[in-house]
Amino acid sequence: MELSERLKKIPPYLFVELDRLKNEKMKEGVDVIDLGIGDPDIPTPKEIIEVAKKALENSLYHRYPSNIGSFFFRKACANYMKKRFGISFDPESEIIALIGSKEGIAHFPIAFVNPGDIVLSPDPSYPVYHLSTIFNHGIPYYLPLTWENDFLPDFTKVPTNVLQKTKIIWINYPNNPTGAISKKDFFEEVIKLAKKYNWIVAHDAAYIEIYYEDPPLSIFEIDGAKDVAIEFHSLSKTFCMTGWRIGFAVGNSFLISALAKVKSNIDSGVFTAIQEAGAYALNNLEKIVPPLVNTFKKRRDFLAEELRKLGYQFKKPFATFYLWIKTPEGISSQQFCEKLLKITGLVVTPGIGFGKAGEGYFRIALTVDDQKLKEAVKRLSTLRL
Ligand SMILES: Cc1ncc(COP(=O)(O)O)c(C=O)c1O
């Protein structure tokens, strides 16, 4: 048996050794605190669960769902986009339901990437952008996100022939793993370049509701964005619903219809009962989300203060539930994370796992409760490398 060429091109999973160590520590009886995964510990709010429970009884929902999503769900997405960003979208042609935003992000390039096409992908980043490029025989071109440039790509460093050959650019703000947000002028620059070089702009907005200062922008708040852009939204982090698998894509109708064509040949849509819960959540966002975000804010403030006292260097994030922290001098991010786990039982994610430019950093996810966070700080303070 031989793997396909495309699968062979996918690099090995970088966290294998860390996972092994974590399991070993747990077997030894160590109380491992996992600050590695971006998966909220907070349960989905009760009222969303109640809507889903009731929806389960609807026998119409036991049949195949609508492939692009039920109209009521797409309408709730359109209402949210209008209310939150002031932009109107046609639920019929400009919105599609996704089985989590990862599904849409992974499938979207099938519609547009031909072998040899360049896809601009941030580095460090959520890995699906460049991996889905490789799956489609495209060529990822990495845009380093540096501390000096506030973790935004610098297009002046990209050769013109690359800009000319680019098919898709992926951007993600608020950003995983750096916690950075985008200013309006950066989005304006992206849209301007996209029009000049004929790019598709794919904006991953998975963390757009997890913010602690000014509300982050949608790419569609930029004039003309609808001509070239698609935006991926997720209910996972916003409503602590990672396990439910629901999100949506919104934007240019040609881009949406192309994604719909791909999806209609691969999956059969989101379970309608979950869409009903998702629509309820979106329609009640202002009521449901603030207490959740407040919990993350308190954790962010606590951890940021304690880490500063311990001498760690980072930019306090305005959004997301991640802290992107410089590793101590003279040790790689992988070595640091392995040592940290061995010595203290703390799991954090090495920056290198998010791309070459992630070297020199590690990521902490604020996805454990206050008590565990306090204990984590205590253990960190005892760390001697
Ligand atoms: C940046 C980013 N985008 C997208 C996703 C996928 O989220 P989901 O598929 O749960 O909507 C994640 C998940 O961690 C993420 O970090």
GROMACS .gro file of C-alpha atoms and ligand atoms in nm:
model
  401
    1MET     CA    1   0.000   0.000   0.000
    2GLU     CA    2   0.132   0.342  -0.084
    3LEU     CA    3   0.015   0.682   0.034
    4SER     CA    4  -0.089   0.937  -0.225
    5GLU     CA    5   0.172   1.192  -0.326
    6ARG     CA    6  -0.037   1.466  -0.170
    7LEU     CA    7  -0.056   1.294   0.168
    8LYS     CA    8   0.316   1.220   0.158
    9LYS     CA    9   0.374   1.595   0.124
   10ILE     CA   10   0.197   1.666   0.455
   11PRO     CA   11   0.466   1.706   0.723
   12PRO     CA   12   0.455   1.480   1.032
   13TYR     CA   13   0.250   1.601   1.328
   14LEU     CA   14   0.484   1.816   1.534
   15PHE     CA   15   0.326   1.754   1.869
   16VAL     CA   16   0.382   1.375   1.869
   17GLU     CA   17   0.665   1.395   2.123
   18LEU     CA   18   0.473   1.638   2.345
   19ASP     CA   19   0.165   1.416   2.336
   20ARG     CA   20   0.378   1.116   2.427
   21LEU     CA   21   0.534   1.304   2.718
   22LYS     CA   22   0.195   1.427   2.835
   23ASN     CA   23   0.056   1.072   2.840
   24GLU     CA   24   0.366   0.947   3.018
   25LYS     CA   25   0.331   1.215   3.288
   26MET     CA   26  -0.037   1.137   3.335
   27LYS     CA   27   0.042   0.766   3.372
   28GLU     CA   28   0.297   0.857   3.639
   29GLY     CA   29   0.011   1.026   3.825
   30VAL     CA   30   0.129   1.384   3.762
   31ASP     CA   31  -0.154   1.637   3.770
   32VAL     CA   32  -0.096   1.766   3.417
   33ILE     CA   33  -0.243   2.112   3.342
   34ASP     CA   34  -0.313   2.146   2.973
   35LEU     CA   35  -0.278   2.503   2.851
   36GLY     CA   36  -0.219   2.375   2.501
   37ILE     CA   37  -0.556   2.332   2.337
   38GLY     CA   38  -0.774   2.611   2.205
   39ASP     CA   39  -1.087   2.442   2.329
   40PRO     CA   40  -1.287   2.628   2.595
   41ASP     CA   41  -1.340   2.445   2.923
   42ILE     CA   42  -1.666   2.636   2.973
   43PRO     CA   43  -1.975   2.431   2.884
   44THR     CA   44  -2.211   2.550   2.611
   45PRO     CA   45  -2.466   2.787   2.772
   46LYS     CA   46  -2.776   2.601   2.896
   47GLU     CA   47  -3.027   2.796   2.688
   48ILE     CA   48  -2.856   2.684   2.365
   49ILE     CA   49  -2.866   2.324   2.484
   50GLU     CA   50  -3.237   2.357   2.562
   51VAL     CA   51  -3.310   2.475   2.208
   52ALA     CA   52  -3.114   2.182   2.068
   53LYS     CA   53  -3.292   1.932   2.293
   54LYS     CA   54  -3.630   2.049   2.171
   55ALA     CA   55  -3.513   2.052   1.811
   56LEU     CA   56  -3.406   1.687   1.843
   57GLU     CA   57  -3.774   1.594   1.872
   58ASN     CA   58  -3.858   1.745   1.535
   59SER     CA   59  -3.881   1.446   1.303
   60LEU     CA   60  -3.834   1.666   0.996
   61TYR     CA   61  -3.481   1.725   1.123
   62HIS     CA   62  -3.407   1.352   1.124
   63ARG     CA   63  -3.382   1.355   0.747
   64TYR     CA   64  -3.086   1.489   0.546
   65PRO     CA   65  -3.022   1.856   0.616
   66SER     CA   66  -3.019   2.123   0.349
   67ASN     CA   67  -2.674   2.110   0.198
   68ILE     CA   68  -2.608   2.482   0.210
   69GLY     CA   69  -2.785   2.521   0.544
   70SER     CA   70  -3.148   2.583   0.638
   71PHE     CA   71  -3.277   2.924   0.539
   72PHE     CA   72  -3.350   3.012   0.903
   73PHE     CA   73  -2.983   2.954   0.993
   74ARG     CA   74  -2.849   3.152   0.699
   75LYS     CA   75  -3.094   3.431   0.785
   76ALA     CA   76  -2.965   3.436   1.144
   77CYS     CA   77  -2.610   3.464   1.003
   78ALA     CA   78  -2.718   3.753   0.777
   79ASN     CA   79  -2.888   3.930   1.069
   80TYR     CA   80  -2.573   3.891   1.277
   81MET     CA   81  -2.353   4.033   0.999
   82LYS     CA   82  -2.590   4.328   0.961
   83LYS     CA   83  -2.621   4.400   1.333
   84ARG     CA   84  -2.255   4.352   1.422
   85PHE     CA   85  -2.079   4.496   1.115
   86GLY     CA   86  -2.354   4.694   0.941
   87ILE     CA   87  -2.319   4.494   0.618
   88SER     CA   88  -2.611   4.330   0.433
   89PHE     CA   89  -2.577   3.981   0.287
   90ASP     CA   90  -2.827   3.782   0.086
   91PRO     CA   91  -2.886   3.460   0.285
   92GLU     CA   92  -2.971   3.279  -0.043
   93SER     CA   93  -2.653   3.349  -0.234
   94GLU     CA   94  -2.394   3.500   0.001
   95ILE     CA   95  -2.400   3.266   0.302
   96ILE     CA   96  -2.340   2.893   0.349
   97ALA     CA   97  -2.350   2.680   0.665
   98LEU     CA   98  -2.034   2.487   0.752
   99ILE     CA   99  -1.964   2.180   0.966
  100GLY     CA  100  -1.734   2.403   1.170
  101SER     CA  101  -1.522   2.665   0.998
  102LYS     CA  102  -1.232   2.416   0.963
  103GLU     CA  103  -1.441   2.218   0.718
  104GLY     CA  104  -1.499   2.522   0.497
  105ILE     CA  105  -1.137   2.638   0.521
  106ALA     CA  106  -1.014   2.293   0.421
  107HIS     CA  107  -1.256   2.255   0.130
  108PHE     CA  108  -1.246   2.606  -0.013
  109PRO     CA  109  -0.913   2.569  -0.200
  110ILE     CA  110  -1.051   2.269  -0.395
  111ALA     CA  111  -1.269   2.522  -0.578
  112PHE     CA  112  -0.986   2.754  -0.684
  113VAL     CA  113  -0.636   2.613  -0.648
  114ASN     CA  114  -0.476   2.451  -0.953
  115PRO     CA  115  -0.144   2.267  -0.936
  116GLY     CA  116   0.136   2.521  -0.898
  117ASP     CA  117  -0.086   2.811  -0.788
  118ILE     CA  118   0.056   3.021  -0.509
  119VAL     CA  119  -0.142   3.064  -0.190
  120LEU     CA  120  -0.024   3.323   0.062
  121SER     CA  121  -0.038   3.182   0.410
  122PRO     CA  122   0.058   3.353   0.736
  123ASP     CA  123   0.340   3.205   0.944
  124PRO     CA  124   0.282   3.127   1.229
  125SER     CA  125  -0.076   3.019   1.165
  126TYR     CA  126  -0.357   2.773   1.209
  127PRO     CA  127  -0.212   2.495   0.991
  128VAL     CA  128  -0.516   2.423   0.774
  129TYR     CA  129  -0.447   2.714   0.535
  130HIS     CA  130  -0.120   2.579   0.405
  131LEU     CA  131  -0.210   2.211   0.445
  132SER     CA  132  -0.521   2.249   0.231
  133THR     CA  133  -0.303   2.429  -0.023
  134ILE     CA  134  -0.067   2.132  -0.032
  135PHE     CA  135  -0.361   1.888  -0.058
  136ASN     CA  136  -0.459   2.068  -0.376
  137HIS     CA  137  -0.106   2.073  -0.519
  138GLY     CA  138  -0.082   2.447  -0.465
  139ILE     CA  139   0.234   2.613  -0.334
  140PRO     CA  140   0.212   2.791   0.001
  141TYR     CA  141   0.412   3.114   0.020
  142TYR     CA  142   0.462   3.204   0.383
  143LEU     CA  143   0.407   3.554   0.516
  144PRO     CA  144   0.601   3.592   0.842
  145LEU     CA  145   0.407   3.755   1.126
  146THR     CA  146   0.668   3.931   1.335
  147TRP     CA  147   0.667   4.101   1.673
  148GLU     CA  148   0.815   4.414   1.507
  149ASN     CA  149   0.522   4.437   1.263
  150ASP     CA  150   0.255   4.367   1.527
  151PHE     CA  151   0.207   4.020   1.377
  152LEU     CA  152   0.075   4.154   1.046
  153PRO     CA  153   0.230   4.044   0.712
  154ASP     CA  154   0.463   4.289   0.540
  155PHE     CA  155   0.384   4.284   0.168
  156THR     CA  156   0.684   4.498   0.079
  157LYS     CA  157   0.895   4.189   0.154
  158VAL     CA  158   0.709   3.969  -0.098
  159PRO     CA  159   0.859   3.956  -0.449
  160THR     CA  160   0.635   4.104  -0.719
  161ASN     CA  161   0.632   3.783  -0.923
  162VAL     CA  162   0.487   3.602  -0.618
  163LEU     CA  163   0.219   3.868  -0.575
  164GLN     CA  164   0.136   3.828  -0.944
  165LYS     CA  165   0.107   3.449  -0.928
  166THR     CA  166  -0.100   3.441  -0.610
  167LYS     CA  167  -0.446   3.289  -0.624
  168ILE     CA  168  -0.564   3.311  -0.263
  169ILE     CA  169  -0.445   3.499   0.043
  170TRP     CA  170  -0.538   3.367   0.387
  171ILE     CA  171  -0.557   3.611   0.674
  172ASN     CA  172  -0.682   3.555   1.027
  173TYR     CA  173  -0.765   3.837   1.269
  174PRO     CA  174  -0.805   3.820   1.564
  175ASN     CA  175  -0.511   3.591   1.513
  176ASN     CA  176  -0.433   3.244   1.630
  177PRO     CA  177  -0.167   3.193   1.767
  178THR     CA  178  -0.040   3.551   1.822
  179GLY     CA  179  -0.358   3.709   1.965
  180ALA     CA  180  -0.302   4.008   1.733
  181ILE     CA  181  -0.581   4.214   1.583
  182SER     CA  182  -0.592   4.394   1.249
  183LYS     CA  183  -0.630   4.766   1.202
  184LYS     CA  184  -0.852   4.893   0.924
  185ASP     CA  185  -0.557   5.012   0.714
  186PHE     CA  186  -0.414   4.659   0.695
  187PHE     CA  187  -0.743   4.519   0.565
  188GLU     CA  188  -0.759   4.809   0.317
  189GLU     CA  189  -0.413   4.724   0.191
  190VAL     CA  190  -0.512   4.357   0.145
  191ILE     CA  191  -0.823   4.447  -0.054
  192LYS     CA  192  -0.628   4.694  -0.266
  193LEU     CA  193  -0.360   4.434  -0.346
  194ALA     CA  194  -0.626   4.171  -0.412
  195LYS     CA  195  -0.785   4.394  -0.673
  196LYS     CA  196  -0.450   4.484  -0.827
  197TYR     CA  197  -0.325   4.124  -0.852
  198ASN     CA  198  -0.656   3.941  -0.887
  199TRP     CA  199  -0.641   3.752  -0.554
  200ILE     CA  200  -0.918   3.588  -0.360
  201VAL     CA  201  -0.914   3.709   0.001
  202ALA     CA  202  -1.008   3.438   0.252
  203HIS     CA  203  -1.043   3.583   0.599
  204ASP     CA  204  -1.070   3.345   0.894
  205ALA     CA  205  -1.276   3.524   1.160
  206ALA     CA  206  -1.306   3.235   1.408
  207TYR     CA  207  -1.216   3.459   1.706
  208ILE     CA  208  -1.401   3.775   1.602
  209GLU     CA  209  -1.630   3.770   1.909
  210ILE     CA  210  -1.358   3.691   2.166
  211TYR     CA  211  -1.231   4.044   2.227
  212TYR     CA  212  -1.149   4.263   2.526
  213GLU     CA  213  -1.107   4.609   2.372
  214ASP     CA  214  -1.255   4.750   2.049
  215PRO     CA  215  -1.469   4.505   1.847
  216PRO     CA  216  -1.254   4.346   1.573
  217LEU     CA  217  -1.345   4.426   1.212
  218SER     CA  218  -1.498   4.208   0.946
  219ILE     CA  219  -1.312   4.227   0.614
  220PHE     CA  220  -1.643   4.342   0.467
  221GLU     CA  221  -1.618   4.671   0.656
  222ILE     CA  222  -1.370   4.764   0.382
  223ASP     CA  223  -1.523   4.917   0.067
  224GLY     CA  224  -1.521   4.678  -0.226
  225ALA     CA  225  -1.433   4.370  -0.017
  226LYS     CA  226  -1.737   4.184  -0.143
  227ASP     CA  227  -1.586   4.183  -0.492
  228VAL     CA  228  -1.299   3.959  -0.383
  229ALA     CA  229  -1.353   3.815  -0.034
  230ILE     CA  230  -1.499   3.531   0.164
  231GLU     CA  231  -1.501   3.525   0.544
  232PHE     CA  232  -1.514   3.215   0.763
  233HIS     CA  233  -1.705   3.238   1.090
  234SER     CA  234  -1.727   2.986   1.369
  235LEU     CA  235  -1.973   2.933   1.650
  236SER     CA  236  -1.714   2.714   1.826
  237LYS     CA  237  -1.523   2.969   2.029
  238THR     CA  238  -1.792   3.240   2.042
  239PHE     CA  239  -2.045   3.017   2.218
  240CYS     CA  240  -1.818   2.746   2.361
  241MET     CA  241  -1.958   2.502   2.105
  242THR     CA  242  -1.645   2.340   1.962
  243GLY     CA  243  -1.795   1.992   1.975
  244TRP     CA  244  -2.116   2.083   1.795
  245ARG     CA  245  -1.946   2.155   1.461
  246ILE     CA  246  -2.115   2.458   1.320
  247GLY     CA  247  -1.993   2.770   1.143
  248PHE     CA  248  -2.063   2.962   0.825
  249ALA     CA  249  -1.895   3.133   0.533
  250VAL     CA  250  -2.014   3.468   0.404
  251GLY     CA  251  -1.914   3.683   0.111
  252ASN     CA  252  -1.892   3.712  -0.265
  253SER     CA  253  -2.168   3.501  -0.420
  254PHE     CA  254  -1.940   3.340  -0.679
  255LEU     CA  255  -1.699   3.228  -0.407
  256ILE     CA  256  -1.986   3.099  -0.193
  257SER     CA  257  -2.143   2.908  -0.483
  258ALA     CA  258  -1.808   2.748  -0.569
  259LEU     CA  259  -1.767   2.631  -0.209
  260ALA     CA  260  -2.126   2.504  -0.216
  261LYS     CA  261  -2.047   2.300  -0.529
  262VAL     CA  262  -1.744   2.140  -0.362
  263LYS     CA  263  -1.935   2.066  -0.042
  264SER     CA  264  -2.239   1.923  -0.217
  265ASN     CA  265  -2.010   1.654  -0.355
  266ILE     CA  266  -1.844   1.577  -0.023
  267ASP     CA  267  -2.074   1.625   0.276
  268SER     CA  268  -2.443   1.649   0.346
  269GLY     CA  269  -2.466   1.960   0.558
  270VAL     CA  270  -2.505   2.040   0.927
  271PHE     CA  271  -2.761   1.846   1.136
  272THR     CA  272  -3.067   2.073   1.132
  273ALA     CA  273  -3.122   2.054   1.509
  274ILE     CA  274  -2.772   2.197   1.553
  275GLN     CA  275  -2.849   2.470   1.302
  276GLU     CA  276  -3.153   2.561   1.511
  277ALA     CA  277  -2.936   2.587   1.823
  278GLY     CA  278  -2.681   2.786   1.621
  279ALA     CA  279  -2.945   3.027   1.491
  280TYR     CA  280  -3.071   3.078   1.847
  281ALA     CA  281  -2.718   3.146   1.966
  282LEU     CA  282  -2.649   3.402   1.692
  283ASN     CA  283  -2.985   3.573   1.747
  284ASN     CA  284  -2.908   3.605   2.118
  285LEU     CA  285  -2.537   3.683   2.097
  286GLU     CA  286  -2.552   4.008   2.295
  287LYS     CA  287  -2.706   3.825   2.588
  288ILE     CA  288  -2.503   3.504   2.576
  289VAL     CA  289  -2.149   3.607   2.487
  290PRO     CA  290  -2.048   3.886   2.733
  291PRO     CA  291  -2.030   3.659   3.042
  292LEU     CA  292  -1.822   3.406   2.849
  293VAL     CA  293  -1.581   3.672   2.721
  294ASN     CA  294  -1.561   3.823   3.067
  295THR     CA  295  -1.436   3.492   3.202
  296PHE     CA  296  -1.156   3.487   2.944
  297LYS     CA  297  -1.080   3.853   3.013
  298LYS     CA  298  -1.028   3.788   3.384
  299ARG     CA  299  -0.800   3.496   3.303
  300ARG     CA  300  -0.608   3.707   3.050
  301ASP     CA  301  -0.558   3.990   3.298
  302PHE     CA  302  -0.449   3.756   3.576
  303LEU     CA  303  -0.206   3.560   3.362
  304ALA     CA  304  -0.064   3.866   3.187
  305GLU     CA  305   0.015   4.030   3.520
  306GLU     CA  306   0.174   3.717   3.666
  307LEU     CA  307   0.379   3.643   3.356
  308ARG     CA  308   0.513   4.000   3.354
  309LYS     CA  309   0.621   3.956   3.715
  310LEU     CA  310   0.805   3.640   3.611
  311GLY     CA  311   0.981   3.834   3.335
  312TYR     CA  312   0.815   3.678   3.031
  313GLN     CA  313   0.786   3.895   2.718
  314PHE     CA  314   0.461   3.916   2.523
  315LYS     CA  315   0.209   4.164   2.385
  316LYS     CA  316  -0.106   4.155   2.594
  317PRO     CA  317  -0.372   4.027   2.353
  318PHE     CA  318  -0.674   4.247   2.273
  319ALA     CA  319  -0.863   3.942   2.151
  320THR     CA  320  -0.861   3.557   2.135
  321PHE     CA  321  -0.790   3.339   2.436
  322TYR     CA  322  -0.422   3.297   2.356
  323LEU     CA  323  -0.101   3.447   2.491
  324TRP     CA  324   0.194   3.435   2.252
  325ILE     CA  325   0.504   3.449   2.466
  326LYS     CA  326   0.876   3.465   2.388
  327THR     CA  327   1.068   3.158   2.499
  328PRO     CA  328   1.368   3.223   2.723
  329GLU     CA  329   1.696   3.292   2.538
  330GLY     CA  330   1.901   3.001   2.418
  331ILE     CA  331   1.635   2.728   2.405
  332SER     CA  332   1.414   2.622   2.114
  333SER     CA  333   1.038   2.639   2.155
  334GLN     CA  334   1.011   2.259   2.130
  335GLN     CA  335   1.282   2.203   2.395
  336PHE     CA  336   1.126   2.464   2.622
  337CYS     CA  337   0.782   2.303   2.605
  338GLU     CA  338   0.921   1.954   2.662
  339LYS     CA  339   1.123   2.071   2.963
  340LEU     CA  340   0.828   2.262   3.102
  341LEU     CA  341   0.613   1.952   3.081
  342LYS     CA  342   0.879   1.725   3.231
  343ILE     CA  343   0.961   1.957   3.519
  344THR     CA  344   0.624   2.114   3.600
  345GLY     CA  345   0.350   1.907   3.434
  346LEU     CA  346   0.236   2.210   3.233
  347VAL     CA  347   0.140   2.165   2.868
  348VAL     CA  348   0.188   2.468   2.641
  349THR     CA  349   0.226   2.473   2.263
  350PRO     CA  350   0.566   2.530   2.099
  351GLY     CA  351   0.560   2.814   1.846
  352ILE     CA  352   0.738   2.604   1.586
  353GLY     CA  353   0.420   2.394   1.560
  354PHE     CA  354   0.254   2.691   1.391
  355GLY     CA  355   0.533   2.745   1.136
  356LYS     CA  356   0.899   2.841   1.111
  357ALA     CA  357   0.834   3.200   1.215
  358GLY     CA  358   0.675   3.068   1.535
  359GLU     CA  359   1.019   2.963   1.660
  360GLY     CA  360   1.115   3.164   1.967
  361TYR     CA  361   0.760   3.163   2.107
  362PHE     CA  362   0.517   2.943   2.292
  363ARG     CA  363   0.139   2.971   2.316
  364ILE     CA  364  -0.075   2.951   2.626
  365ALA     CA  365  -0.451   2.895   2.588
  366LEU     CA  366  -0.673   3.042   2.859
  367THR     CA  367  -0.893   2.735   2.855
  368VAL     CA  368  -0.864   2.620   3.216
  369ASP     CA  369  -1.039   2.753   3.527
  370ASP     CA  370  -0.898   3.010   3.772
  371GLN     CA  371  -0.773   2.754   4.019
  372LYS     CA  372  -0.575   2.565   3.756
  373LEU     CA  373  -0.443   2.891   3.615
  374LYS     CA  374  -0.318   2.993   3.961
  375GLU     CA  375  -0.155   2.654   4.005
  376ALA     CA  376   0.005   2.690   3.658
  377VAL     CA  377   0.156   3.026   3.757
  378LYS     CA  378   0.288   2.874   4.079
  379ARG     CA  379   0.458   2.596   3.887
  380LEU     CA  380   0.597   2.839   3.628
  381SER     CA  381   0.750   3.048   3.904
  382THR     CA  382   0.949   2.747   4.024
  383LEU     CA  383   1.085   2.665   3.679
  384ARG     CA  384   1.465   2.676   3.656
  385LEU     CA  385   1.596   2.580   3.315
  386LIG     C1  386  -0.779   3.025   1.356
  386LIG     C2  387  -0.878   2.915   1.358
  386LIG     N1  388  -0.963   2.903   1.257
  386LIG     C3  389  -1.053   2.806   1.252
  386LIG     C4  390  -1.062   2.712   1.352
  386LIG     C5  391  -1.163   2.602   1.338
  386LIG     O1  392  -1.271   2.617   1.421
  386LIG     P1  393  -1.405   2.535   1.401
  386LIG     O2  394  -1.382   2.434   1.293
  386LIG     O3  395  -1.432   2.471   1.532
  386LIG     O4  396  -1.508   2.634   1.361
  386LIG     C6  397  -0.976   2.719   1.461
  386LIG     C7  398  -0.981   2.618   1.568
  386LIG     O5  399  -0.902   2.610   1.657
  386LIG     C8  400  -0.881   2.823   1.465
  386LIG     O6  401  -0.795   2.836   1.565
   0.00000   0.00000   0.00000
